[in-house]
């Protein structure tokens, strides 16, 4: 099976002749194939791209066109989504456009992930039968390697070689399925300059928090004495939820250090280090400069509040007759048999309804005593938005089956995170504290355990766009919905037609 997937960056206001001179068409080929891979002293076949784990890195400049030919050589159906290929896309600025910070001497992609000793298909199938969460992973990984572990002390970790006095931009990607992760380097501080492909006011930290689906770019200064320095990647979870608590390790190696030099160690943050997580999150601010303004919507057309929670629904095929589900506003999403975008564009009826509730159907103390009824409603429901309308969305965590952090990802848009807090959102008092000047711009944001997060965005991208939790277990349980953005006026504000050879569901 071969498919062509076109990914094009949005065209900004340049003269067409200049655009042709600067832009390139870049070709890649992905062979999806099984490859025996050894980690933690155990070998198993895994699905890889071009035999690599992590997958290959795509490098392009803003406004380039990518043509990626994907050939599936495995028995499983495969869909390509850039957050789950387990590789990276690096989009550089256009030629002649500098970074808004001193250019580093080098760059390195750091992909954080998880590793299961068991076949992951078997892990998923067992979870579906039980109606419960899948087994947690056996290790975290840094560029595909967990480092030495108690059961496999000979396991090699990832090594990053640096030259003294030089600066390196680390492009850190959390490609883990279910864990928010801390990233830390012994005796080194990192200067954060970008998150989710949006520049931020630089700040220095010794610990980075990155949730599944998020990216963070940070500058590493190789300004310490020659030697080896331990890197740790460990989970953040401040609720009584089971996670993989194994710390992955790697090394920063100075090129001038002797082979016999000892390694400088560091301790990973505690698993429930909420103050460290909050300090990092609260430090994020957009540049809001002349070249990179923060266009935060000042007036709001649609003010929405979505509860984020779990539930329990009947399941005749599950072992206990029930299964854990997840929901926005008590609606557990049901995947359609026909793609939502296809149904929308061709006006195919009976696939979805546009009656997703903009507010909770039942109001209660969301972070207090929970209702006795844990059942949710189910359906394929979307929320319709006129083109160019402005949206404020407050996402409220609930205590249904226990509070938990939720990294929420919105497709098709960047948004501004204007506020967050603990407890129940107060629509009369909390907006007074919103940051409408320089809030961080992202596409994935954490809803804190037992708290809320408020975002704003402009619906200027016609189509159907998913909003979902980036904890894979939760999105599998139905913690997702979609915004349907209508066409505006004329072809520049309307949904493009699909390619003539697009495979249909």
Short mmCIF file of C-alpha atoms in Angstrom, two decimals:
data_model
loop_
_atom_site.label_atom_id
_atom_site.label_comp_id
_atom_site.label_asym_id
_atom_site.label_seq_id
_atom_site.Cartn_x
_atom_site.Cartn_y
_atom_site.Cartn_z
CA UNK A 1 0.00 0.00 0.00
CA UNK A 2 1.45 3.34 -0.99
CA UNK A 3 0.03 6.71 -0.17
CA UNK A 4 1.19 10.20 -0.78
CA UNK A 5 0.73 12.60 2.08
CA UNK A 6 1.19 16.30 1.44
CA UNK A 7 2.02 18.55 4.32
CA UNK A 8 2.24 22.27 3.48
CA UNK A 9 3.05 25.10 5.85
CA UNK A 10 0.69 28.06 5.72
CA UNK A 11 1.66 30.72 3.18
CA UNK A 12 2.25 34.15 4.70
CA UNK A 13 2.17 37.50 2.97
CA UNK A 14 5.08 37.24 0.55
CA UNK A 15 5.25 38.10 -3.13
CA UNK A 16 4.72 35.00 -5.24
CA UNK A 17 8.05 35.39 -7.04
CA UNK A 18 9.94 35.56 -3.75
CA UNK A 19 8.01 32.54 -2.50
CA UNK A 20 9.09 30.48 -5.49
CA UNK A 21 12.69 31.51 -4.96
CA UNK A 22 12.75 30.54 -1.28
CA UNK A 23 10.52 27.46 -1.02
CA UNK A 24 11.49 23.91 -1.81
CA UNK A 25 9.65 20.67 -2.45
CA UNK A 26 11.22 18.04 -0.20
CA UNK A 27 10.73 14.33 -0.87
CA UNK A 28 10.82 11.57 1.74
CA UNK A 29 9.97 7.89 1.65
CA UNK A 30 8.71 5.99 4.69
CA UNK A 31 8.91 2.21 4.63
CA UNK A 32 6.80 0.90 7.50
CA UNK A 33 8.27 -2.45 8.48
CA UNK A 34 8.80 -4.83 11.38
CA UNK A 35 12.27 -4.85 12.86
CA UNK A 36 13.62 -6.96 15.74
CA UNK A 37 14.70 -4.52 18.43
CA UNK A 38 16.48 -5.20 21.72
CA UNK A 39 15.86 -3.11 24.81
CA UNK A 40 16.14 -4.02 28.50
CA UNK A 41 17.95 -7.26 27.54
CA UNK A 42 14.88 -8.48 25.64
CA UNK A 43 14.20 -8.64 21.89
CA UNK A 44 10.87 -8.28 20.11
CA UNK A 45 9.63 -7.18 16.67
CA UNK A 46 8.31 -3.62 16.55
CA UNK A 47 6.81 -1.47 13.82
CA UNK A 48 9.44 0.97 12.56
CA UNK A 49 9.82 3.58 9.85
CA UNK A 50 12.81 2.82 7.61
CA UNK A 51 13.99 0.38 10.26
CA UNK A 52 14.71 3.19 12.71
CA UNK A 53 13.59 3.64 16.31
CA UNK A 54 12.85 6.46 16.88
CA UNK A 55 11.74 7.16 13.34
CA UNK A 56 13.54 9.41 10.86
CA UNK A 57 13.63 13.16 11.33
CA UNK A 58 12.10 15.34 8.62
CA UNK A 59 13.76 18.73 8.21
CA UNK A 60 12.12 21.56 6.28
CA UNK A 61 11.83 25.34 6.27
CA UNK A 62 8.67 27.33 6.78
CA UNK A 63 6.59 27.41 3.55
CA UNK A 64 8.30 24.33 2.08
CA UNK A 65 6.17 21.52 0.64
CA UNK A 66 6.77 17.97 1.82
CA UNK A 67 5.92 14.91 -0.27
CA UNK A 68 6.13 11.77 1.84
CA UNK A 69 5.59 8.39 0.21
CA UNK A 70 4.46 5.84 2.80
CA UNK A 71 4.72 2.13 1.97
CA UNK A 72 3.18 -0.28 4.48
CA UNK A 73 5.01 -3.62 4.73
CA UNK A 74 3.32 -4.86 7.93
CA UNK A 75 0.06 -6.71 8.51
CA UNK A 76 -1.49 -3.89 10.53
CA UNK A 77 -3.40 -0.98 9.05
CA UNK A 78 -1.27 2.13 9.41
CA UNK A 79 -2.21 5.78 9.61
CA UNK A 80 0.47 8.44 9.70
CA UNK A 81 0.10 11.21 12.26
CA UNK A 82 3.12 13.33 12.97
CA UNK A 83 2.68 13.07 16.74
CA UNK A 84 2.80 9.26 16.62
CA UNK A 85 5.34 8.33 13.96
CA UNK A 86 7.81 8.48 16.87
CA UNK A 87 10.10 10.65 14.81
CA UNK A 88 10.28 14.40 14.43
CA UNK A 89 9.52 17.16 11.98
CA UNK A 90 11.89 20.08 12.38
CA UNK A 91 10.58 23.25 10.70
CA UNK A 92 13.29 25.89 10.46
CA UNK A 93 12.65 29.60 9.89
CA UNK A 94 12.59 30.88 6.33
CA UNK A 95 15.94 31.75 4.81
CA UNK A 96 17.05 35.13 6.07
CA UNK A 97 14.71 35.07 9.08
CA UNK A 98 16.74 34.73 12.29
CA UNK A 99 15.70 33.18 15.55
CA UNK A 100 14.59 35.83 18.09
CA UNK A 101 17.53 34.73 20.25
CA UNK A 102 21.25 34.16 19.55
CA UNK A 103 21.66 31.34 17.06
CA UNK A 104 22.97 28.19 18.79
CA UNK A 105 26.08 26.40 17.57
CA UNK A 106 24.14 23.19 17.01
CA UNK A 107 20.75 21.51 17.38
CA UNK A 108 19.67 18.07 18.55
CA UNK A 109 16.26 16.36 18.54
CA UNK A 110 15.44 14.60 21.82
CA UNK A 111 12.46 12.22 21.57
CA UNK A 112 11.05 10.97 24.88
CA UNK A 113 8.99 7.80 24.80
CA UNK A 114 7.92 4.58 26.50
CA UNK A 115 8.88 0.94 26.09
CA UNK A 116 6.88 -2.22 26.75
CA UNK A 117 8.59 -5.59 26.94
CA UNK A 118 5.33 -7.20 25.82
CA UNK A 119 3.81 -6.87 22.38
CA UNK A 120 1.85 -3.62 22.50
CA UNK A 121 -1.02 -5.12 20.48
CA UNK A 122 -1.43 -7.74 23.20
CA UNK A 123 -1.35 -5.02 25.87
CA UNK A 124 -4.14 -3.12 24.09
CA UNK A 125 -6.25 -6.24 23.48
CA UNK A 126 -6.02 -7.25 27.13
CA UNK A 127 -7.13 -3.80 28.22
CA UNK A 128 -10.11 -3.91 25.85
CA UNK A 129 -11.17 -7.27 27.28
CA UNK A 130 -10.86 -6.12 30.88
CA UNK A 131 -12.48 -2.72 30.38
CA UNK A 132 -9.67 -1.20 32.45
CA UNK A 133 -6.45 0.69 31.78
CA UNK A 134 -3.61 -1.06 29.93
CA UNK A 135 -0.51 -2.15 31.78
CA UNK A 136 1.93 0.70 32.32
CA UNK A 137 5.12 0.70 30.28
CA UNK A 138 8.28 -1.02 31.52
CA UNK A 139 10.57 1.94 30.87
CA UNK A 140 10.81 5.46 29.55
CA UNK A 141 13.20 6.16 26.70
CA UNK A 142 15.46 8.99 25.53
CA UNK A 143 15.90 8.79 21.76
CA UNK A 144 14.81 5.16 21.94
CA UNK A 145 17.03 4.09 24.87
CA UNK A 146 16.06 3.67 28.54
CA UNK A 147 19.65 3.54 29.79
CA UNK A 148 20.87 0.99 32.36
CA UNK A 149 18.11 -0.53 34.52
CA UNK A 150 18.10 -2.82 37.54
CA UNK A 151 17.13 -5.80 35.39
CA UNK A 152 19.53 -4.89 32.60
CA UNK A 153 22.56 -2.94 33.87
CA UNK A 154 24.36 -3.46 30.55
CA UNK A 155 21.75 -1.46 28.61
CA UNK A 156 23.38 1.43 26.80
CA UNK A 157 21.83 4.87 27.02
CA UNK A 158 21.78 7.75 24.57
CA UNK A 159 24.91 9.94 24.59
CA UNK A 160 25.03 13.55 23.41
CA UNK A 161 28.54 14.79 22.61
CA UNK A 162 29.11 18.52 23.16
CA UNK A 163 32.09 20.83 22.73
CA UNK A 164 33.09 23.11 25.62
CA UNK A 165 31.92 26.68 25.29
CA UNK A 166 29.30 25.99 22.63
CA UNK A 167 25.52 26.29 22.85
CA UNK A 168 23.05 23.69 21.62
CA UNK A 169 19.32 23.90 21.05
CA UNK A 170 17.60 20.75 22.30
CA UNK A 171 14.30 20.09 20.52
CA UNK A 172 12.56 18.02 23.19
CA UNK A 173 9.47 16.05 22.13
CA UNK A 174 7.30 14.00 24.47
CA UNK A 175 6.15 11.09 22.30
CA UNK A 176 5.19 8.97 25.31
CA UNK A 177 1.66 7.62 25.31
CA UNK A 178 0.54 8.21 28.88
CA UNK A 179 3.10 10.07 30.99
CA UNK A 180 3.99 13.69 31.58
CA UNK A 181 7.76 13.82 31.98
CA UNK A 182 10.46 15.84 33.71
CA UNK A 183 13.74 16.40 31.82
CA UNK A 184 16.85 17.33 33.81
CA UNK A 185 20.63 17.52 33.26
CA UNK A 186 23.12 17.31 36.12
CA UNK A 187 24.64 20.71 37.07
CA UNK A 188 23.28 22.37 33.93
CA UNK A 189 20.52 24.90 33.43
CA UNK A 190 18.45 25.15 30.26
CA UNK A 191 17.07 28.33 28.69
CA UNK A 192 13.58 27.71 27.32
CA UNK A 193 12.94 29.63 24.08
CA UNK A 194 10.02 27.90 22.38
CA UNK A 195 7.09 25.58 23.11
CA UNK A 196 4.79 23.90 20.58
CA UNK A 197 6.49 25.85 17.74
CA UNK A 198 5.75 29.24 19.34
CA UNK A 199 8.51 31.45 20.74
CA UNK A 200 8.41 32.39 24.42
CA UNK A 201 10.17 34.93 26.60
CA UNK A 202 13.41 33.10 27.44
CA UNK A 203 13.76 31.84 31.00
CA UNK A 204 16.23 29.56 32.73
CA UNK A 205 15.36 26.38 34.58
CA UNK A 206 17.04 23.19 35.76
CA UNK A 207 13.95 21.06 35.07
CA UNK A 208 11.62 20.99 32.06
CA UNK A 209 8.09 19.58 32.19
CA UNK A 210 6.73 18.28 28.90
CA UNK A 211 3.41 16.46 28.47
CA UNK A 212 2.55 13.93 25.75
CA UNK A 213 2.14 15.78 22.46
CA UNK A 214 4.07 18.83 23.65
CA UNK A 215 7.43 20.11 22.44
CA UNK A 216 9.96 22.36 24.17
CA UNK A 217 13.06 23.94 22.65
CA UNK A 218 15.76 24.87 25.14
CA UNK A 219 19.33 26.12 24.89
CA UNK A 220 22.03 24.05 26.60
CA UNK A 221 25.29 25.88 27.36
CA UNK A 222 28.26 23.54 27.53
CA UNK A 223 29.94 25.69 30.17
CA UNK A 224 30.86 23.14 32.83
CA UNK A 225 34.17 21.36 33.45
CA UNK A 226 34.92 18.56 30.99
CA UNK A 227 33.23 15.33 31.99
CA UNK A 228 30.08 13.25 31.73
CA UNK A 229 26.77 14.56 33.12
CA UNK A 230 23.71 12.43 33.79
CA UNK A 231 20.39 13.22 32.09
CA UNK A 232 17.19 12.01 33.76
CA UNK A 233 13.68 11.63 32.37
CA UNK A 234 11.07 10.77 34.99
CA UNK A 235 7.26 10.90 35.32
CA UNK A 236 5.14 13.63 36.86
CA UNK A 237 1.92 12.45 38.49
CA UNK A 238 0.41 14.19 41.51
CA UNK A 239 -2.66 11.94 41.74
CA UNK A 240 -2.91 8.35 43.01
CA UNK A 241 -2.68 6.94 39.47
CA UNK A 242 -0.35 4.10 38.45
CA UNK A 243 2.44 5.20 36.11
CA UNK A 244 5.74 3.82 34.93
CA UNK A 245 8.00 5.13 37.72
CA UNK A 246 11.29 4.09 36.11
CA UNK A 247 13.70 6.94 35.36
CA UNK A 248 15.35 6.88 31.93
CA UNK A 249 18.94 8.09 31.79
CA UNK A 250 21.33 9.45 29.18
CA UNK A 251 24.67 11.25 29.20
CA UNK A 252 25.94 14.65 28.15
CA UNK A 253 29.58 13.97 27.23
CA UNK A 254 32.10 16.77 26.79
CA UNK A 255 34.39 16.10 23.82
CA UNK A 256 37.51 16.95 25.84
CA UNK A 257 36.77 14.59 28.74
CA UNK A 258 38.91 11.51 29.35
CA UNK A 259 37.40 8.05 28.93
CA UNK A 260 38.08 7.33 32.61
CA UNK A 261 36.25 10.38 33.95
CA UNK A 262 33.39 9.71 36.37
CA UNK A 263 29.81 10.78 35.71
CA UNK A 264 28.29 13.70 37.61
CA UNK A 265 24.93 12.50 38.92
CA UNK A 266 21.63 14.22 39.60
CA UNK A 267 18.42 13.19 41.32
CA UNK A 268 15.19 13.18 39.35
CA UNK A 269 12.34 15.27 40.83
CA UNK A 270 9.84 13.42 43.01
CA UNK A 271 6.99 11.92 41.03
CA UNK A 272 4.49 14.26 42.72
CA UNK A 273 6.64 17.41 42.41
CA UNK A 274 3.71 19.77 41.79
CA UNK A 275 5.66 22.92 42.82
CA UNK A 276 8.33 22.18 40.19
CA UNK A 277 5.67 21.54 37.54
CA UNK A 278 3.76 24.72 38.43
CA UNK A 279 6.90 26.86 38.47
CA UNK A 280 7.77 25.73 34.95
CA UNK A 281 4.23 26.19 33.62
CA UNK A 282 3.81 29.62 35.21
CA UNK A 283 7.10 30.82 33.66
CA UNK A 284 5.82 30.43 30.10
CA UNK A 285 4.98 33.74 28.40
CA UNK A 286 4.67 34.57 24.71
CA UNK A 287 7.11 37.07 23.21
CA UNK A 288 4.37 39.55 22.25
CA UNK A 289 6.91 41.55 20.25
CA UNK A 290 6.57 43.54 17.05
CA UNK A 291 7.65 40.56 14.96
CA UNK A 292 5.79 37.99 17.07
CA UNK A 293 2.67 39.66 18.49
CA UNK A 294 0.26 37.85 20.79
CA UNK A 295 -3.08 38.29 19.04
CA UNK A 296 -5.26 37.26 21.96
CA UNK A 297 -8.99 37.59 21.18
CA UNK A 298 -10.29 40.48 23.27
CA UNK A 299 -13.99 39.85 22.65
CA UNK A 300 -15.57 36.41 22.73
CA UNK A 301 -18.35 35.01 20.52
CA UNK A 302 -18.53 31.55 22.11
CA UNK A 303 -17.90 31.09 25.83
CA UNK A 304 -17.66 27.37 26.57
CA UNK A 305 -17.03 25.24 29.64
CA UNK A 306 -16.13 21.57 29.21
CA UNK A 307 -15.83 19.21 32.15
CA UNK A 308 -13.06 16.63 31.79
CA UNK A 309 -13.62 13.35 33.52
CA UNK A 310 -13.99 9.60 33.63
CA UNK A 311 -16.98 7.31 33.97
CA UNK A 312 -18.14 3.70 33.92
CA UNK A 313 -20.45 2.35 31.21
CA UNK A 314 -21.92 -1.13 30.63
CA UNK A 315 -19.83 -3.48 28.48
CA UNK A 316 -21.32 -6.94 27.83
CA UNK A 317 -18.05 -8.25 26.35
CA UNK A 318 -15.83 -7.02 29.18
CA UNK A 319 -14.83 -9.33 32.01
CA UNK A 320 -16.68 -7.39 34.72
CA UNK A 321 -19.59 -6.32 32.50
CA UNK A 322 -18.46 -2.70 32.50
CA UNK A 323 -15.65 -0.54 31.17
CA UNK A 324 -13.99 2.71 32.13
CA UNK A 325 -14.75 5.58 29.75
CA UNK A 326 -13.79 9.24 29.52
CA UNK A 327 -15.73 12.30 28.45
CA UNK A 328 -16.06 16.00 27.79
CA UNK A 329 -19.31 17.36 29.29
CA UNK A 330 -20.47 13.80 30.00
CA UNK A 331 -20.25 12.86 26.28
CA UNK A 332 -18.03 9.89 25.47
CA UNK A 333 -17.02 10.20 21.83
CA UNK A 334 -17.87 7.34 19.46
CA UNK A 335 -15.63 6.98 16.42
CA UNK A 336 -17.63 7.13 13.17
CA UNK A 337 -17.38 4.66 10.29
CA UNK A 338 -16.89 7.56 7.85
CA UNK A 339 -14.34 10.31 8.42
CA UNK A 340 -15.87 13.47 9.91
CA UNK A 341 -14.18 15.73 7.36
CA UNK A 342 -15.38 13.54 4.51
CA UNK A 343 -18.94 13.54 5.85
CA UNK A 344 -18.85 17.32 6.33
CA UNK A 345 -17.44 18.14 2.89
CA UNK A 346 -19.77 15.81 0.97
CA UNK A 347 -22.81 16.47 3.20
CA UNK A 348 -23.15 12.81 4.16
CA UNK A 349 -25.94 12.50 6.72
CA UNK A 350 -26.14 10.27 9.77
CA UNK A 351 -22.42 10.38 10.57
CA UNK A 352 -22.39 13.07 13.27
CA UNK A 353 -24.60 15.67 14.90
CA UNK A 354 -23.64 19.28 15.62
CA UNK A 355 -25.28 19.47 19.04
CA UNK A 356 -22.29 19.02 21.35
CA UNK A 357 -23.14 20.85 24.59
CA UNK A 358 -21.25 24.08 25.23
CA UNK A 359 -21.71 23.69 28.99
CA UNK A 360 -22.05 20.76 31.40
CA UNK A 361 -25.51 19.15 31.23
CA UNK A 362 -25.46 18.84 35.03
CA UNK A 363 -23.83 21.34 37.40
CA UNK A 364 -22.38 20.06 40.67
CA UNK A 365 -19.29 20.53 42.81
CA UNK A 366 -16.90 19.30 40.13
CA UNK A 367 -13.92 18.89 42.47
CA UNK A 368 -15.92 17.82 45.52
CA UNK A 369 -18.35 14.98 46.22
CA UNK A 370 -19.14 13.24 42.94
CA UNK A 371 -22.53 12.06 41.66
CA UNK A 372 -23.50 8.46 42.35
CA UNK A 373 -24.28 7.81 38.68
CA UNK A 374 -20.98 7.26 36.84
CA UNK A 375 -22.52 6.56 33.43
CA UNK A 376 -21.91 8.87 30.49
CA UNK A 377 -23.79 9.51 27.29
CA UNK A 378 -22.23 8.38 24.03
CA UNK A 379 -22.29 9.86 20.56
CA UNK A 380 -20.45 11.38 17.62
CA UNK A 381 -21.20 15.01 18.36
CA UNK A 382 -19.39 18.16 17.22
CA UNK A 383 -19.63 21.84 18.16
CA UNK A 384 -20.22 24.15 15.18
CA UNK A 385 -18.36 27.46 14.90
CA UNK A 386 -18.83 30.20 12.28
CA UNK A 387 -15.70 31.13 10.40
CA UNK A 388 -13.52 33.71 12.21
CA UNK A 389 -15.55 33.52 15.42
CA UNK A 390 -13.68 33.81 18.71
CA UNK A 391 -13.79 31.12 21.38
CA UNK A 392 -13.04 31.00 25.07
CA UNK A 393 -12.93 27.46 26.38
CA UNK A 394 -12.57 26.61 30.07
CA UNK A 395 -11.69 22.97 30.71
CA UNK A 396 -12.57 21.82 34.22
CA UNK A 397 -11.12 18.64 35.71
CA UNK A 398 -13.53 16.61 37.83
CA UNK A 399 -13.10 14.06 40.58
CA UNK A 400 -15.02 11.35 38.72
CA UNK A 401 -13.05 8.20 39.65
CA UNK A 402 -10.33 10.56 40.94
CA UNK A 403 -8.81 13.85 39.73
CA UNK A 404 -5.96 13.71 37.23
CA UNK A 405 -3.86 15.92 34.97
CA UNK A 406 -5.03 15.99 31.36
CA UNK A 407 -2.85 17.29 28.49
CA UNK A 408 -5.46 18.52 26.00
CA UNK A 409 -4.53 18.95 22.33
CA UNK A 410 -6.46 20.99 19.75
CA UNK A 411 -5.94 20.16 16.08
CA UNK A 412 -5.88 22.90 13.46
CA UNK A 413 -5.20 25.87 15.74
CA UNK A 414 -2.84 27.47 18.16
CA UNK A 415 -4.50 28.93 21.23
CA UNK A 416 -3.56 31.22 24.09
CA UNK A 417 -3.58 29.82 27.63
CA UNK A 418 -5.06 32.82 29.45
CA UNK A 419 -5.70 31.31 32.89
CA UNK A 420 -5.51 28.30 35.17
CA UNK A 421 -6.31 27.50 38.76
CA UNK A 422 -7.26 24.88 41.33
CA UNK A 423 -10.76 23.99 42.45
CA UNK A 424 -13.90 24.95 40.57
CA UNK A 425 -13.75 27.67 37.94
CA UNK A 426 -15.52 30.86 39.08
CA UNK A 427 -16.89 32.71 36.01
CA UNK A 428 -17.37 35.89 38.03
CA UNK A 429 -13.94 36.14 39.67
CA UNK A 430 -11.39 34.08 37.73
CA UNK A 431 -11.56 36.04 34.42
CA UNK A 432 -10.37 39.13 36.31
CA UNK A 433 -7.00 37.39 36.67
CA UNK A 434 -6.67 36.28 33.04
CA UNK A 435 -3.44 37.16 31.25
CA UNK A 436 -4.55 38.83 28.02
CA UNK A 437 -1.19 40.54 27.38
CA UNK A 438 1.41 37.82 26.87
CA UNK A 439 -0.15 34.39 27.55
CA UNK A 440 1.75 31.41 26.22
CA UNK A 441 0.66 30.22 22.78
CA UNK A 442 0.38 26.44 22.42
CA UNK A 443 -1.56 23.61 20.82
CA UNK A 444 -1.41 21.25 23.83
CA UNK A 445 -2.13 22.40 27.38
CA UNK A 446 -2.38 20.69 30.74
CA UNK A 447 -5.58 20.79 32.76
CA UNK A 448 -4.30 20.48 36.35
CA UNK A 449 -5.51 17.76 38.66
CA UNK A 450 -8.55 19.10 40.51
CA UNK A 451 -8.39 22.40 38.63
CA UNK A 452 -9.11 24.21 35.37
CA UNK A 453 -7.45 25.82 32.36
CA UNK A 454 -8.84 28.59 30.14
CA UNK A 455 -7.81 29.08 26.50
CA UNK A 456 -8.80 31.49 23.72
CA UNK A 457 -8.53 31.09 19.95
CA UNK A 458 -9.96 32.37 16.68
CA UNK A 459 -11.75 29.84 14.46
CA UNK A 460 -10.13 30.92 11.18
CA UNK A 461 -9.34 27.46 9.79
CA UNK A 462 -12.39 25.84 8.12
CA UNK A 463 -12.84 22.11 8.58
CA UNK A 464 -13.37 19.57 11.36
CA UNK A 465 -10.82 19.65 14.17
CA UNK A 466 -10.40 17.23 17.06
CA UNK A 467 -9.96 18.29 20.67
CA UNK A 468 -8.69 15.38 22.75
CA UNK A 469 -6.67 14.30 25.74
CA UNK A 470 -3.13 13.36 24.73
CA UNK A 471 -3.00 10.56 27.29
CA UNK A 472 -3.58 7.71 24.86
CA UNK A 473 -5.55 5.70 27.40
CA UNK A 474 -8.02 8.57 27.83
CA UNK A 475 -8.51 9.35 24.15
CA UNK A 476 -9.10 5.62 23.58
CA UNK A 477 -11.75 5.75 26.30
CA UNK A 478 -13.54 8.59 24.45
CA UNK A 479 -12.06 11.81 25.86
CA UNK A 480 -12.38 13.70 22.60
CA UNK A 481 -14.77 15.83 20.57
CA UNK A 482 -14.52 17.95 17.43
CA UNK A 483 -15.10 21.54 16.40
CA UNK A 484 -16.69 22.02 12.98
CA UNK A 485 -15.65 25.39 11.53
CA UNK A 486 -17.86 26.56 8.67
CA UNK A 487 -16.54 28.14 5.49
CA UNK A 488 -16.19 31.90 5.32
CA UNK A 489 -16.49 34.05 2.21
CA UNK A 490 -14.69 33.02 -0.95
CA UNK A 491 -12.09 30.34 -1.69
CA UNK A 492 -9.46 31.74 0.71
CA UNK A 493 -11.83 31.17 3.62
CA UNK A 494 -13.20 27.81 2.48
CA UNK A 495 -12.25 24.19 2.92
CA UNK A 496 -10.07 22.85 0.11
CA UNK A 497 -11.43 19.87 -1.84
CA UNK A 498 -9.80 16.51 -1.15
CA UNK A 499 -7.28 15.09 -3.64
CA UNK A 500 -8.91 13.05 -6.40
CA UNK A 501 -7.06 9.90 -5.29
CA UNK A 502 -7.76 10.23 -1.58
CA UNK A 503 -8.69 6.80 -0.13
CA UNK A 504 -12.17 6.89 1.40
CA UNK A 505 -13.18 5.31 4.69
#
